[in-house]
XYZ file of C-alpha atoms in Angstrom:
704
model
C 0.047 -0.103 -0.036
C 2.729 2.344 0.687
C 4.761 1.664 -2.409
C 1.910 1.713 -4.574
C 1.155 5.195 -2.956
C 4.446 6.726 -3.726
C 4.254 4.949 -7.020
C 0.751 6.884 -7.881
C 2.452 10.298 -6.440
C 6.061 10.832 -7.455
C 5.696 14.447 -8.023
C 3.465 15.598 -5.748
C 5.405 14.124 -2.957
C 8.808 15.637 -4.424
C 6.321 18.499 -4.434
C 5.895 18.683 -1.348
C 9.332 18.344 -0.084
C 10.265 21.589 -1.458
C 7.603 23.474 0.231
C 8.797 21.844 3.531
C 11.969 21.630 2.999
C 12.010 25.827 1.865
C 9.991 26.381 5.112
C 11.978 25.147 7.712
C 15.133 26.466 6.040
C 14.128 29.935 7.511
C 13.671 28.280 10.519
C 17.051 26.236 10.324
C 19.134 30.002 9.568
C 17.707 30.342 12.987
C 19.351 27.510 14.808
C 23.176 29.465 15.600
C 21.469 31.170 17.845
C 19.216 29.175 19.471
C 22.041 26.772 21.066
C 23.668 27.721 24.445
C 26.129 26.042 26.460
C 27.690 22.986 26.606
C 24.741 20.733 27.299
C 26.497 19.897 30.922
C 23.298 20.564 32.869
C 21.074 18.592 34.789
C 18.607 19.589 37.531
C 20.119 18.534 40.699
C 21.767 19.668 43.759
C 24.455 22.388 42.631
C 21.458 23.892 40.479
C 19.492 24.242 43.229
C 22.573 25.725 45.605
C 23.453 28.364 42.661
C 20.308 29.691 42.647
C 19.759 29.955 46.524
C 23.552 31.713 46.390
C 22.303 34.435 44.218
C 18.263 34.860 45.522
C 19.350 34.122 49.058
C 23.078 35.365 49.691
C 23.738 37.845 47.120
C 25.966 36.180 44.806
C 26.466 36.958 41.387
C 24.665 34.336 38.986
C 27.781 34.860 36.909
C 30.998 36.124 36.908
C 33.625 36.703 33.829
C 36.731 38.389 34.107
C 38.266 41.449 32.005
C 41.682 40.302 30.951
C 44.231 43.281 30.603
C 48.088 42.378 29.361
C 50.929 44.829 29.203
C 48.501 47.565 29.635
C 49.209 50.382 31.872
C 46.839 51.963 34.415
C 45.396 54.987 32.473
C 44.689 51.940 29.743
C 43.037 49.650 32.054
C 40.907 52.515 33.371
C 39.361 53.694 30.402
C 38.459 49.972 29.581
C 36.867 49.420 32.587
C 35.175 52.589 32.454
C 34.125 51.853 28.552
C 32.807 48.397 29.975
C 30.814 49.982 33.265
C 29.245 52.883 30.423
C 27.944 49.933 28.608
C 25.645 49.229 31.746
C 25.399 45.127 31.339
C 27.400 44.564 33.833
C 25.692 44.870 37.664
C 28.811 45.245 39.226
C 32.438 46.010 38.161
C 35.555 44.698 40.180
C 38.304 47.428 38.978
C 42.174 45.470 39.123
C 42.970 49.275 40.242
C 40.340 49.361 43.295
C 41.277 45.730 44.244
C 45.518 44.834 44.093
C 44.780 41.010 44.328
C 43.763 41.503 40.904
C 46.482 43.742 39.518
C 50.315 42.358 38.979
C 52.848 44.772 37.151
C 52.157 42.517 33.884
C 48.879 41.085 33.992
C 45.269 42.471 35.915
C 41.872 41.454 35.377
C 38.614 42.596 36.324
C 35.840 41.158 37.855
C 32.101 41.809 36.042
C 29.288 40.245 37.732
C 25.688 39.798 35.950
C 21.919 39.133 37.892
C 20.431 36.339 36.641
C 17.746 37.683 34.143
C 20.954 39.010 32.007
C 21.395 38.070 28.703
C 24.749 36.927 28.847
C 24.604 36.131 24.756
C 23.997 39.942 24.367
C 26.326 40.702 27.032
C 29.313 38.820 25.827
C 28.673 40.242 22.205
C 28.685 44.299 23.636
C 31.796 43.666 25.922
C 33.730 41.453 23.282
C 33.966 44.080 21.047
C 34.765 47.070 23.620
C 37.026 44.545 25.030
C 38.728 44.063 22.020
C 38.395 48.267 21.112
C 40.482 48.749 23.935
C 42.809 45.707 23.741
C 41.155 44.001 26.577
C 40.468 39.950 26.117
C 37.032 39.077 27.826
C 36.833 35.388 29.436
C 35.019 32.950 31.580
C 31.665 30.960 31.120
C 29.919 32.284 28.701
C 32.244 33.948 26.625
C 33.637 30.821 26.297
C 30.993 29.283 25.022
C 30.464 31.589 22.450
C 33.506 31.117 21.439
C 33.134 27.134 20.936
C 29.359 28.268 19.080
C 31.834 30.143 16.800
C 34.121 27.361 16.155
C 31.587 25.080 15.494
C 30.138 26.899 12.827
C 33.499 26.857 11.504
C 33.792 23.384 12.017
C 30.769 22.424 10.186
C 32.090 24.063 7.322
C 35.328 23.028 7.092
C 34.277 19.328 7.611
C 31.673 19.625 4.757
C 34.484 21.551 2.809
C 36.594 18.105 3.473
C 34.248 15.650 3.682
C 31.879 16.639 1.171
C 33.853 16.219 -2.153
C 35.683 13.629 -1.138
C 31.736 11.850 -0.378
C 30.416 12.660 -4.058
C 33.862 10.666 -5.250
C 33.032 8.032 -3.739
C 29.449 8.118 -5.361
C 30.855 8.593 -8.480
C 33.329 5.693 -8.428
C 29.688 3.566 -7.081
C 27.534 4.732 -9.649
C 29.765 5.770 -12.126
C 26.408 8.256 -12.807
C 27.202 12.403 -11.731
C 23.417 12.235 -11.492
C 23.017 9.193 -9.657
C 25.775 10.092 -7.357
C 24.002 13.886 -6.770
C 21.089 12.469 -5.766
C 21.682 11.134 -2.408
C 23.218 14.827 -1.706
C 19.495 16.089 -2.340
C 18.199 13.563 -0.097
C 20.448 14.088 2.878
C 20.741 18.139 2.454
C 16.866 18.152 1.885
C 16.784 16.148 5.824
C 19.383 17.849 6.995
C 17.505 21.058 6.418
C 14.400 19.541 7.769
C 15.992 18.593 10.925
C 17.796 22.026 11.533
C 14.349 23.489 11.356
C 12.816 21.355 13.208
C 15.817 21.888 15.914
C 15.336 25.607 16.110
C 11.446 25.038 16.464
C 12.267 22.343 19.603
C 14.873 25.078 21.133
C 12.432 27.460 21.967
C 11.039 24.747 24.733
C 14.131 22.929 25.896
C 17.927 24.380 26.401
C 20.044 22.800 22.825
C 23.849 22.494 23.343
C 26.023 23.792 20.870
C 27.418 20.209 19.719
C 23.884 19.933 18.144
C 25.249 22.318 15.181
C 27.955 19.341 14.608
C 26.686 16.011 15.617
C 22.881 16.533 13.386
C 23.985 17.797 10.126
C 27.181 14.741 10.741
C 24.951 11.828 11.433
C 22.009 13.325 8.896
C 23.758 13.382 6.020
C 25.660 10.166 6.604
C 22.906 8.373 7.261
C 21.000 9.797 4.207
C 23.790 8.984 2.294
C 24.300 5.256 3.430
C 20.393 4.751 2.418
C 20.330 5.665 -0.502
C 23.434 3.791 -1.819
C 21.469 0.849 -0.514
C 18.300 2.147 -2.560
C 20.206 3.193 -5.419
C 21.567 0.157 -5.925
C 18.896 -2.690 -5.016
C 16.759 0.017 -8.311
C 19.509 -0.851 -10.420
C 19.802 -4.288 -10.093
C 16.155 -4.399 -10.232
C 15.389 -2.213 -12.909
C 17.560 -4.928 -15.345
C 14.432 -7.029 -14.231
C 11.363 -5.211 -14.474
C 10.016 -1.625 -15.492
C 11.356 1.600 -13.469
C 7.658 1.504 -11.252
C 7.684 -2.774 -10.142
C 11.986 -1.950 -9.566
C 11.204 0.801 -7.364
C 8.111 -1.232 -5.510
C 10.995 -4.611 -5.069
C 13.143 -1.406 -3.363
C 10.624 -0.377 -1.421
C 9.857 -3.617 -0.331
C 13.919 -4.868 -0.015
C 15.782 -2.416 0.770
C 13.264 -0.071 2.487
C 12.906 -2.894 4.688
C 16.016 -2.861 5.178
C 16.101 0.707 6.108
C 13.463 0.787 8.288
C 14.577 -1.719 10.739
C 19.155 -0.316 10.740
C 17.170 3.001 11.392
C 15.295 1.415 13.911
C 18.072 0.448 15.428
C 19.965 4.092 15.542
C 16.531 5.031 16.781
C 16.254 3.100 19.929
C 19.971 3.937 20.457
C 19.441 7.421 20.497
C 16.170 7.102 22.491
C 18.305 5.593 25.678
C 19.827 8.573 25.802
C 16.929 10.166 27.578
C 17.758 8.116 30.263
C 20.695 10.176 31.416
C 19.119 13.174 32.853
C 21.519 15.506 31.714
C 20.507 18.057 29.099
C 23.224 17.111 26.694
C 22.391 13.573 26.395
C 18.486 14.341 25.981
C 19.547 16.937 22.953
C 21.412 14.576 20.964
C 18.402 11.843 21.792
C 15.965 14.485 20.922
C 17.940 15.527 17.356
C 19.303 11.754 16.762
C 15.743 10.874 16.700
C 14.630 13.760 14.718
C 17.381 13.009 11.789
C 17.532 9.579 12.034
C 12.754 9.699 11.318
C 13.545 12.336 8.768
C 16.143 10.251 6.773
C 14.124 7.344 6.433
C 11.060 10.106 5.359
C 13.066 11.120 3.250
C 14.414 7.969 1.956
C 11.219 6.003 1.796
C 9.075 8.898 0.191
C 11.626 11.457 -1.501
C 14.566 9.313 -2.739
C 11.960 6.733 -4.740
C 9.559 9.671 -6.245
C 13.142 10.994 -7.595
C 14.051 7.649 -9.080
C 10.262 7.385 -10.482
C 10.619 10.911 -11.949
C 13.969 10.197 -13.372
C 13.846 6.914 -14.760
C 16.848 5.385 -16.670
C 18.020 9.437 -16.419
C 19.389 8.180 -13.756
C 21.972 6.797 -15.741
C 23.201 10.582 -17.520
C 26.384 11.658 -17.529
C 27.836 8.280 -17.371
C 32.188 9.374 -16.582
C 32.379 5.818 -15.249
C 32.320 2.256 -16.496
C 31.156 0.606 -13.403
C 31.857 -3.339 -13.922
C 28.615 -5.481 -13.703
C 28.377 -8.617 -11.374
C 30.289 -8.840 -7.948
C 33.473 -11.687 -8.949
C 35.772 -9.246 -7.420
C 34.000 -9.854 -4.278
C 32.831 -13.166 -4.984
C 36.362 -15.154 -4.864
C 37.029 -12.640 -2.046
C 34.026 -13.810 0.085
C 34.869 -17.867 -0.758
C 38.262 -17.301 -0.179
C 37.164 -16.184 3.730
C 34.959 -18.983 4.790
C 37.588 -21.522 2.980
C 39.550 -20.437 6.684
C 36.941 -18.937 8.829
C 38.681 -20.454 12.003
C 42.028 -18.902 10.944
C 40.342 -15.166 10.116
C 38.276 -15.558 13.047
C 41.560 -15.626 15.561
C 43.310 -13.661 13.404
C 40.286 -10.914 13.497
C 40.024 -11.587 17.226
C 43.494 -11.112 18.121
C 43.883 -7.775 15.873
C 41.409 -6.540 17.956
C 42.024 -7.146 21.466
C 45.337 -5.554 20.966
C 43.473 -2.382 20.044
C 41.613 -2.416 22.609
C 44.607 -2.734 25.135
C 44.817 1.209 25.631
C 41.442 1.406 26.897
C 42.487 0.276 30.515
C 44.309 3.713 30.782
C 40.905 5.946 29.396
C 40.813 9.432 31.415
C 37.412 10.300 31.100
C 36.832 14.708 31.809
C 34.086 17.159 31.738
C 34.948 19.825 28.669
C 35.213 22.999 28.735
C 37.633 25.979 27.986
C 40.171 22.515 26.722
C 37.477 22.557 24.329
C 39.037 25.476 22.530
C 42.390 25.186 20.902
C 45.231 26.375 23.031
C 45.250 29.468 20.412
C 42.094 30.551 21.101
C 42.544 33.929 22.742
C 39.593 33.636 25.001
C 41.068 30.402 26.131
C 44.521 31.599 26.760
C 43.415 34.788 28.779
C 41.560 32.665 31.366
C 44.813 29.938 31.478
C 47.340 33.353 32.357
C 45.039 34.600 35.245
C 44.498 30.954 36.597
C 48.458 30.946 36.522
C 49.281 34.158 37.951
C 46.367 34.174 40.190
C 45.945 30.989 41.267
C 41.855 31.018 40.284
C 41.130 27.623 42.067
C 37.802 25.567 40.556
C 38.294 23.765 43.936
C 35.961 25.889 46.049
C 32.698 24.126 47.108
C 29.103 25.659 48.930
C 27.370 24.192 51.943
C 24.333 25.360 52.491
C 23.178 24.032 56.386
C 19.657 24.815 57.888
C 19.318 24.775 61.534
C 16.031 24.927 63.074
C 15.519 28.358 64.748
C 18.601 30.077 62.878
C 22.231 30.685 63.582
C 22.193 33.802 65.706
C 21.711 32.466 69.351
C 24.183 31.133 71.652
C 23.591 27.675 70.512
C 23.493 28.690 67.520
C 27.407 30.536 66.986
C 28.672 27.346 68.779
C 26.966 24.729 65.775
C 28.642 27.420 63.936
C 32.069 26.657 64.840
C 31.389 22.592 65.469
C 30.575 22.406 61.877
C 33.282 24.343 60.948
C 35.791 21.861 62.972
C 34.041 19.359 61.092
C 34.589 20.184 57.963
C 38.576 20.837 58.935
C 38.431 17.897 60.337
C 38.505 16.121 56.787
C 41.692 15.565 55.242
C 40.377 16.008 52.330
C 39.489 20.186 53.379
C 42.123 23.136 53.047
C 40.301 26.235 54.217
C 36.558 26.628 56.048
C 34.934 30.734 55.804
C 32.374 31.298 58.570
C 32.069 34.140 60.509
C 35.252 33.311 63.230
C 37.698 33.126 60.010
C 36.542 36.522 58.322
C 36.348 37.869 61.892
C 39.734 36.394 63.063
C 38.063 34.923 66.027
C 39.495 32.038 67.382
C 36.582 30.230 68.667
C 32.675 30.368 70.106
C 33.119 32.081 73.226
C 35.783 34.765 72.090
C 33.012 35.662 69.424
C 29.874 35.947 71.985
C 32.528 38.110 74.668
C 33.226 40.168 71.417
C 29.490 40.819 70.541
C 28.756 42.078 74.373
C 30.969 44.980 73.954
C 29.543 48.151 71.518
C 32.936 48.827 70.336
C 34.141 45.207 68.781
C 30.289 44.108 68.172
C 29.596 46.131 65.660
C 32.768 45.067 63.944
C 31.999 41.610 64.131
C 27.881 41.209 63.889
C 27.891 42.282 60.629
C 29.847 39.290 59.288
C 26.035 37.376 60.301
C 24.555 38.907 57.420
C 27.254 37.577 54.776
C 26.958 34.515 56.455
C 23.431 33.691 57.860
C 19.920 34.585 56.053
C 17.246 32.938 58.107
C 17.572 29.432 58.937
C 20.634 29.053 56.148
C 24.040 29.104 56.984
C 26.730 29.263 53.881
C 29.670 27.773 54.488
C 32.320 28.487 51.454
C 35.176 26.168 51.524
C 38.276 25.262 49.479
C 39.384 21.740 49.095
C 43.107 20.542 48.695
C 42.319 18.299 45.688
C 41.426 19.856 41.704
C 38.127 20.379 41.821
C 37.375 17.791 38.377
C 39.269 15.275 40.517
C 37.626 12.187 41.519
C 38.834 12.932 45.794
C 37.024 16.308 44.873
C 33.615 14.638 43.631
C 34.064 11.729 46.688
C 34.162 14.920 49.124
C 31.124 16.693 47.984
C 29.409 12.950 47.183
C 30.044 12.551 50.635
C 28.999 15.787 52.408
C 25.698 15.991 50.217
C 24.783 12.394 51.877
C 26.462 12.892 55.503
C 24.169 12.236 58.267
C 24.172 15.263 60.622
C 22.425 17.432 62.931
C 21.960 20.181 60.731
C 20.249 19.889 56.690
C 23.110 19.866 54.484
C 23.648 21.483 50.664
C 26.180 21.524 48.641
C 26.966 23.367 45.480
C 30.947 24.132 43.633
C 32.061 22.904 40.713
C 33.695 19.411 43.062
C 29.403 19.106 43.523
C 28.839 19.672 39.312
C 31.040 16.812 38.490
C 30.482 14.582 40.477
C 26.349 14.934 39.874
C 27.792 14.847 35.935
C 29.923 11.731 36.331
C 27.013 10.029 38.868
C 24.155 10.572 36.965
C 26.046 8.674 33.640
C 27.261 5.965 35.697
C 23.953 5.309 37.242
C 22.287 5.688 34.393
C 24.620 3.730 31.637
C 23.645 0.503 32.527
C 19.819 0.595 31.239
C 20.679 2.695 28.326
C 23.299 -0.219 27.510
C 20.780 -2.532 28.475
C 17.808 -0.897 26.375
C 20.343 -0.707 23.111
C 21.591 -4.273 23.052
C 17.909 -6.086 23.970
C 16.037 -4.215 22.188
C 18.220 -4.611 18.952
C 18.524 -7.826 19.875
C 14.649 -8.583 19.354
C 14.380 -6.557 16.736
C 17.268 -8.143 14.923
C 15.399 -11.475 15.945
C 12.005 -10.604 14.240
C 14.216 -9.842 11.362
C 16.217 -12.386 10.516
C 13.910 -15.499 12.550
C 17.168 -16.023 14.265
C 18.176 -16.314 17.673
C 22.123 -16.453 16.664
C 22.824 -14.043 14.578
C 21.322 -11.330 16.851
C 23.788 -12.082 19.295
C 26.657 -12.561 17.313
C 25.959 -9.200 16.042
C 25.397 -7.907 19.617
C 28.890 -9.682 20.067
C 31.303 -8.171 17.786
C 29.906 -4.630 17.500
C 30.730 -4.697 21.340
C 34.241 -5.750 20.556
C 34.333 -2.929 17.737
C 33.689 -0.170 19.729
C 35.621 -1.555 22.259
C 38.396 -1.309 19.900
C 37.771 1.844 18.512
C 37.700 3.894 22.088
C 41.723 2.134 22.186
C 42.120 3.520 19.245
C 40.862 7.282 20.813
C 42.808 6.618 23.704
C 45.978 6.039 21.617
C 45.149 8.964 19.922
C 44.012 11.283 21.949
C 45.064 10.775 25.637
C 48.341 9.268 24.406
C 49.357 12.328 22.140
C 50.096 10.378 18.620
C 49.495 11.809 15.412
C 50.939 15.459 16.179
C 48.195 15.844 18.928
C 48.672 16.959 22.407
C 48.024 14.454 25.491
C 44.999 14.885 27.207
C 41.856 13.346 28.384
C 38.849 11.959 26.795
C 35.937 14.131 26.759
C 33.337 12.106 28.948
C 30.225 12.175 26.402
C 32.700 10.614 23.896
C 32.487 6.532 25.061
C 28.199 7.186 26.097
C 27.335 9.205 22.572
C 29.752 6.968 20.326
C 28.572 3.665 21.592
C 24.970 4.668 21.296
C 25.447 6.889 17.729
C 28.143 3.543 16.337
C 25.818 0.500 17.830
C 22.909 2.005 16.026
C 24.608 2.630 12.883
C 26.884 -0.546 12.573
C 23.900 -2.556 12.881
C 22.616 -0.738 9.013
C 25.930 -2.930 7.578
C 24.487 -6.246 9.344
C 20.916 -5.383 8.065
C 22.552 -4.918 4.681
C 24.479 -7.463 4.922
C 22.280 -10.425 6.411
C 19.061 -9.341 4.602
C 20.591 -10.816 1.780
C 22.196 -14.123 2.664
C 18.897 -14.403 4.333
C 16.874 -13.431 1.219
C 19.406 -16.403 -0.921
C 19.548 -18.563 1.607
C 15.553 -19.119 1.522
C 16.016 -20.157 -2.233
C 17.699 -23.030 -1.369
C 18.920 -22.747 2.255
C 22.651 -23.631 1.341
C 24.288 -21.787 4.270
C 27.564 -21.465 2.382
C 26.626 -20.634 -1.063
C 23.646 -17.174 0.814
C 27.212 -16.443 2.641
C 29.131 -16.522 -0.814
C 26.170 -14.478 -2.545
C 25.644 -11.827 0.226
C 28.718 -10.759 0.945
C 29.918 -10.532 -3.214
C 26.754 -8.924 -3.442
C 26.433 -6.416 -0.497
C 30.514 -5.359 0.219
C 31.139 -3.128 -2.566
C 27.617 -0.782 -1.453
C 29.225 -1.714 2.288
C 32.626 -0.931 1.534
C 30.987 2.530 -0.105
C 28.959 3.587 2.796
C 31.306 3.056 5.077
C 33.755 4.817 3.118
C 31.068 7.773 3.024
C 30.558 7.777 6.713
C 34.128 7.849 7.254
C 34.863 10.953 5.274
C 32.208 12.608 6.783
C 32.462 12.021 10.017
C 36.649 12.324 9.903
C 36.189 15.120 8.182
C 35.847 16.204 11.292
C 39.342 15.499 12.911
C 40.006 19.125 10.932
C 38.148 20.825 13.297
C 38.979 22.890 16.290
C 36.526 21.980 18.534
C 38.122 19.117 20.638
C 35.002 17.411 21.682
C 33.680 17.372 17.928
C 36.781 16.235 16.550
C 37.331 13.258 19.107
C 33.296 12.109 18.432
C 34.020 12.500 14.561
C 37.337 10.120 14.693
C 35.945 7.879 17.219
C 32.838 7.418 14.683
C 34.810 7.156 11.944
C 37.338 4.096 13.821
C 34.192 2.387 14.821
C 32.752 2.772 11.398
C 35.610 1.317 9.480
C 36.186 -1.351 12.040
C 33.191 -2.388 11.948
C 32.991 -2.942 7.810
C 36.202 -4.256 7.640
C 37.416 -6.517 10.222
C 33.961 -7.156 11.718
C 31.458 -7.011 8.815
C 34.134 -8.592 5.483
C 35.728 -11.219 7.958
C 33.711 -11.710 11.160
C 30.564 -12.039 10.192
C 31.343 -14.777 6.861
C 33.815 -15.886 8.961
C 31.593 -17.463 11.927
C 29.067 -17.510 9.201
C 30.603 -20.564 7.953
C 31.172 -22.054 11.572
C 27.713 -21.925 12.727
C 25.726 -23.588 9.523
C 22.320 -24.006 9.813
C 22.357 -23.020 13.208
C 22.497 -19.521 12.167
C 18.796 -20.000 11.289
C 17.372 -21.875 14.226
C 14.494 -20.204 15.747
C 12.784 -22.117 19.421
C 8.955 -22.778 18.428
C 9.040 -23.015 14.930
C 9.664 -25.800 12.462
C 12.108 -25.305 9.373
C 13.229 -24.040 6.551
C 12.931 -27.383 5.505
C 14.187 -29.259 2.469
C 13.382 -32.874 1.723
C 12.645 -33.496 5.358
C 15.448 -32.265 6.758
C 15.816 -29.169 9.172
C 18.708 -26.574 7.452
């Protein structure tokens, strides 16, 4: 019925897609303005404490830094005055007023902002003014804005590198300019429509700046993958049938494979919603949108274009593509002649690649997402080194019924302070005692009895106490992103005390993000693996084939992660040694686990189709591999090119995602799909097709 509908109204479907793409294009151009932040945000204790610090204790909602290097006092004064005149910052602390912010060659001003400030507008205006005066703006939003701009440049750079190479691969696969361009038109329509959809979604939820790279990376690669499979099968069928019937058969065969493979990708991305961090939810919704639209365009727009073009699909043929698959058939025959040797050899290679995984070090990407040459990053690193800025400060808000200002409350403050200092991981604690340079509660109480000293110490109560709440800033010995600092934040948030304690600050931020991922990752993997198994079991009516596919996927992905550690963490191929962004393992696994199933579905579907003809497993394996190998390698090569092009970009997490996907796909399409799968198909023979509670397939009374 669906195929009949497409065949009956191809021109109407194309016209509808043109209208939708045109409308969505107006929304798509607004997407960069909707994106903000790196997406590492979640509704947790850190967010709650941050809001209370602003509303109850008057701490700024955000602080940025205006950095002055080799500037005279007069130049600094002018720069600060120009920023003040903009009226965007709630308060500015000049280094000329606070000597702790000033050295002979390097100084910085603190710019404090209210909670409702438009930070994007503020950053843009202040950066323009600062650049004119020779200063550099840095800090949270300034760094995010630079990552946003770099992401837009990265997208253009990656497309400039990847698209021409992808077009060459398509020309080699099809030989015709028209046939090679059709997948691009389908891919562009998919991406434009997805970008427009994401702009609309961005009105109701925060979207990460990384969406600008991930959506087109995934959308274009999937659209071209699906188009390759579809067009290849259509050309096979066109040799035997009229155009209409060839398209119908292609929808029923290749279209079925597209649906199953896309469903695997869809499930993998949907599982990310379990992790309640904005970035993962963003990638989940963006990924599911682009997968859905890629399938829709592949099953409606693509066959409609083929129907309208007819045999003009082969117009402007510039390369003579060899008919048949004799070369691949010989390759397939060699593989199944030595299945044990090839299986052992492939597993040894993958095992060696997996070794570096044991050293993987994961961190939350921040300013190190930007290249080391970036001015905003350099400015922050300079004041961080020169002035010893620390990200190891945590904030505890303690609740006590009846407040803290009576005698018992003052003694409780001392008790809490001592408990914090008794923790070996604590470096400093700020309280009314430390700020007032008072030794203990008894001394404080004595000071408040004398008018001349009471006037000096009692105002400190307003700084640290608001109603029943007490603020205690704590500086930790370990670095704020370290596991030790995270343990401190977790321990104190869960500690059973006579006070109700809430913990905030950078150590708590890291602890919540890491805990959310590690607590939920098992569920994510479980959903992906179980659902993929069920989908493939239904698709292939086999217990063993989906099990093999899942095990091989896990092995292949582990090998890819090992390669990532070798490249980025060990520092090879001209890269500085660093860490792996925390999102990479989860994201690459969720994306590639589904993507690699494309090739599994393409290959096994064809083997299954051949197997049902005479139930000869060896012949079906050879025939399926020989027919699909070219299309799998072409699709994989395009995926590698389009994602691997991001290796030449600036934003490190995007670079790692692109390289990670490219390596994983390369391993899957070669070692696994072309070597391990056919070898194991040979070794397991008829058991590949075993399904309990179902007899057959039969031939001559024997089970095959």
